Amino acid sequence: MLYNGRVNRSPNNKPPLRRLASPAAVLAAVLGLALAACGGTVPPPNDQLASSQAAIRAADEMGAGSDPQATLHLKLAREQLEKAKQQMQAEDNESATRLLQRAEADAELALALAKVRSTQAEAQEALKQVEKLKQAGVK
């Protein structure tokens, strides 16, 4: 290597080692990595928890427990909610968020199935009323 017009060689004829980085730069890089690892945590999904619980309550209130398909999805939603709470206690908020989203989706599906069942029952009742009116001679 040339330094100031001269070849600078060490006694064993190897080029001198370059200094890679200052101690301050190394420390800054290490601290940056440590902060990135700690700072990248996901906050507790409290809003998603409340939303999932509300969806489960709504499905219960609509009578999802009386329809077999809706009952299955409601059961899945409750299981996922409990697993998510465990994940939150273990501070695995990313997994908890995914579980809560799935719980909410299953609860909403249970609610939709319960609404379908309710609407079909109302339609059947309306058809019975129409038949009664026909038999009574009302047009």
Coordinates of C-alpha atoms in Angstrom, one line a residue:
M1 CA 0.0 0.0 0.0
L2 CA 1.1 3.5 -0.7
Y3 CA 1.1 6.0 2.1
N4 CA 2.6 9.4 1.4
G5 CA 4.3 8.1 -1.7
R6 CA 6.0 5.3 0.2
V7 CA 5.2 1.6 0.5
N8 CA 4.3 0.8 4.0
R9 CA 4.9 -2.8 4.8
S10 CA 4.9 -4.6 8.1
P11 CA 8.0 -6.7 9.0
N12 CA 6.5 -9.8 7.5
N13 CA 5.8 -8.1 4.2
K14 CA 2.0 -8.0 4.7
P15 CA 0.0 -4.8 4.2
P16 CA -1.0 -3.2 7.5
L17 CA -4.4 -3.9 9.0
R18 CA -6.9 -1.2 8.6
R19 CA -9.0 -0.1 11.5
L20 CA -12.5 -1.2 10.8
A21 CA -14.5 1.2 12.9
S22 CA -14.2 3.4 15.9
P23 CA -15.3 2.0 19.3
A24 CA -18.1 4.6 19.3
A25 CA -19.4 3.3 15.9
V26 CA -19.4 -0.3 17.1
L27 CA -21.2 0.7 20.3
A28 CA -23.8 2.6 18.4
A29 CA -24.4 -0.3 16.0
V30 CA -24.8 -2.8 18.9
L31 CA -27.1 -0.5 20.8
G32 CA -29.1 0.1 17.6
L33 CA -29.6 -3.6 17.1
A34 CA -30.6 -4.1 20.7
L35 CA -33.1 -1.3 20.5
A36 CA -34.5 -2.7 17.3
A37 CA -35.0 -6.1 18.9
C38 CA -36.7 -4.6 21.9
G39 CA -38.5 -1.8 20.2
G40 CA -40.1 -4.1 17.6
T41 CA -42.5 -5.6 20.1
V42 CA -46.2 -5.6 19.3
P43 CA -48.4 -3.8 21.8
P44 CA -51.2 -5.8 23.6
P45 CA -54.2 -6.2 21.2
N46 CA -56.7 -4.8 23.8
D47 CA -59.0 -3.3 21.1
Q48 CA -59.0 -6.6 19.1
L49 CA -59.8 -8.4 22.3
A50 CA -62.8 -6.2 23.0
S51 CA -63.9 -6.5 19.4
S52 CA -63.7 -10.3 19.5
Q53 CA -65.6 -10.5 22.8
A54 CA -68.3 -8.3 21.4
A55 CA -68.7 -10.5 18.3
I56 CA -69.0 -13.6 20.5
R57 CA -71.7 -11.9 22.7
A58 CA -73.6 -10.8 19.6
A59 CA -73.6 -14.3 18.2
D60 CA -74.8 -15.6 21.6
E61 CA -77.6 -13.0 21.7
M62 CA -78.8 -13.9 18.2
G63 CA -79.1 -17.5 19.2
A64 CA -76.1 -19.1 17.5
G65 CA -76.2 -21.8 20.1
S66 CA -79.4 -23.3 18.6
D67 CA -77.9 -23.9 15.1
P68 CA -75.4 -26.7 14.8
Q69 CA -73.1 -25.0 12.3
A70 CA -73.3 -21.7 14.2
T71 CA -72.6 -23.5 17.5
L72 CA -69.4 -25.0 16.0
H73 CA -68.1 -21.6 14.9
L74 CA -69.0 -20.1 18.2
K75 CA -67.1 -22.8 20.0
L76 CA -64.0 -22.2 17.8
A77 CA -64.3 -18.5 18.5
R78 CA -64.3 -19.1 22.3
E79 CA -61.4 -21.5 22.1
Q80 CA -59.3 -19.0 20.1
L81 CA -60.2 -16.2 22.5
E82 CA -58.9 -18.2 25.4
K83 CA -55.7 -19.1 23.6
A84 CA -55.2 -15.5 22.7
K85 CA -55.6 -14.5 26.3
Q86 CA -52.9 -17.0 27.2
Q87 CA -50.7 -15.6 24.5
M88 CA -51.2 -12.1 25.8
Q89 CA -50.2 -13.2 29.3
A90 CA -47.0 -14.7 27.7
E91 CA -46.5 -11.4 25.9
D92 CA -46.7 -13.0 22.5
N93 CA -49.0 -10.2 21.3
E94 CA -48.5 -11.0 17.6
S95 CA -49.9 -14.5 17.9
A96 CA -52.6 -13.2 20.2
T97 CA -53.6 -10.6 17.6
R98 CA -53.9 -13.3 14.9
L99 CA -55.9 -15.6 17.2
L100 CA -58.3 -12.7 18.2
Q101 CA -58.8 -11.9 14.5
R102 CA -59.7 -15.5 13.8
A103 CA -62.0 -15.6 16.9
E104 CA -63.8 -12.5 15.7
A105 CA -64.2 -13.9 12.2
D106 CA -65.6 -17.2 13.6
A107 CA -68.0 -15.3 15.8
E108 CA -69.2 -13.2 12.9
L109 CA -69.7 -16.3 10.9
A110 CA -71.7 -17.9 13.7
L111 CA -73.8 -14.7 13.9
A112 CA -74.5 -14.8 10.2
L113 CA -75.5 -18.4 10.3
A114 CA -77.8 -17.6 13.2
K115 CA -79.4 -14.8 11.3
V116 CA -79.9 -17.0 8.3
R117 CA -81.7 -19.6 10.5
S118 CA -83.8 -16.8 12.1
T119 CA -84.7 -15.4 8.7
Q120 CA -85.6 -18.8 7.4
A121 CA -87.9 -19.4 10.4
E122 CA -89.6 -16.1 9.8
A123 CA -90.1 -16.9 6.1
Q124 CA -91.6 -20.2 7.1
E125 CA -94.0 -18.5 9.5
A126 CA -95.0 -16.0 6.8
L127 CA -95.7 -18.8 4.4
K128 CA -98.0 -20.5 7.0
Q129 CA -99.9 -17.2 7.5
V130 CA -100.4 -16.9 3.7
E131 CA -101.7 -20.5 3.6
K132 CA -104.1 -19.8 6.4
L133 CA -105.4 -16.6 4.7
K134 CA -105.9 -18.6 1.5
Q135 CA -107.8 -21.3 3.3
A136 CA -110.0 -18.6 4.9
G137 CA -110.8 -17.2 1.5
V138 CA -108.9 -13.9 1.7
K139 CA -107.1 -13.0 -1.4

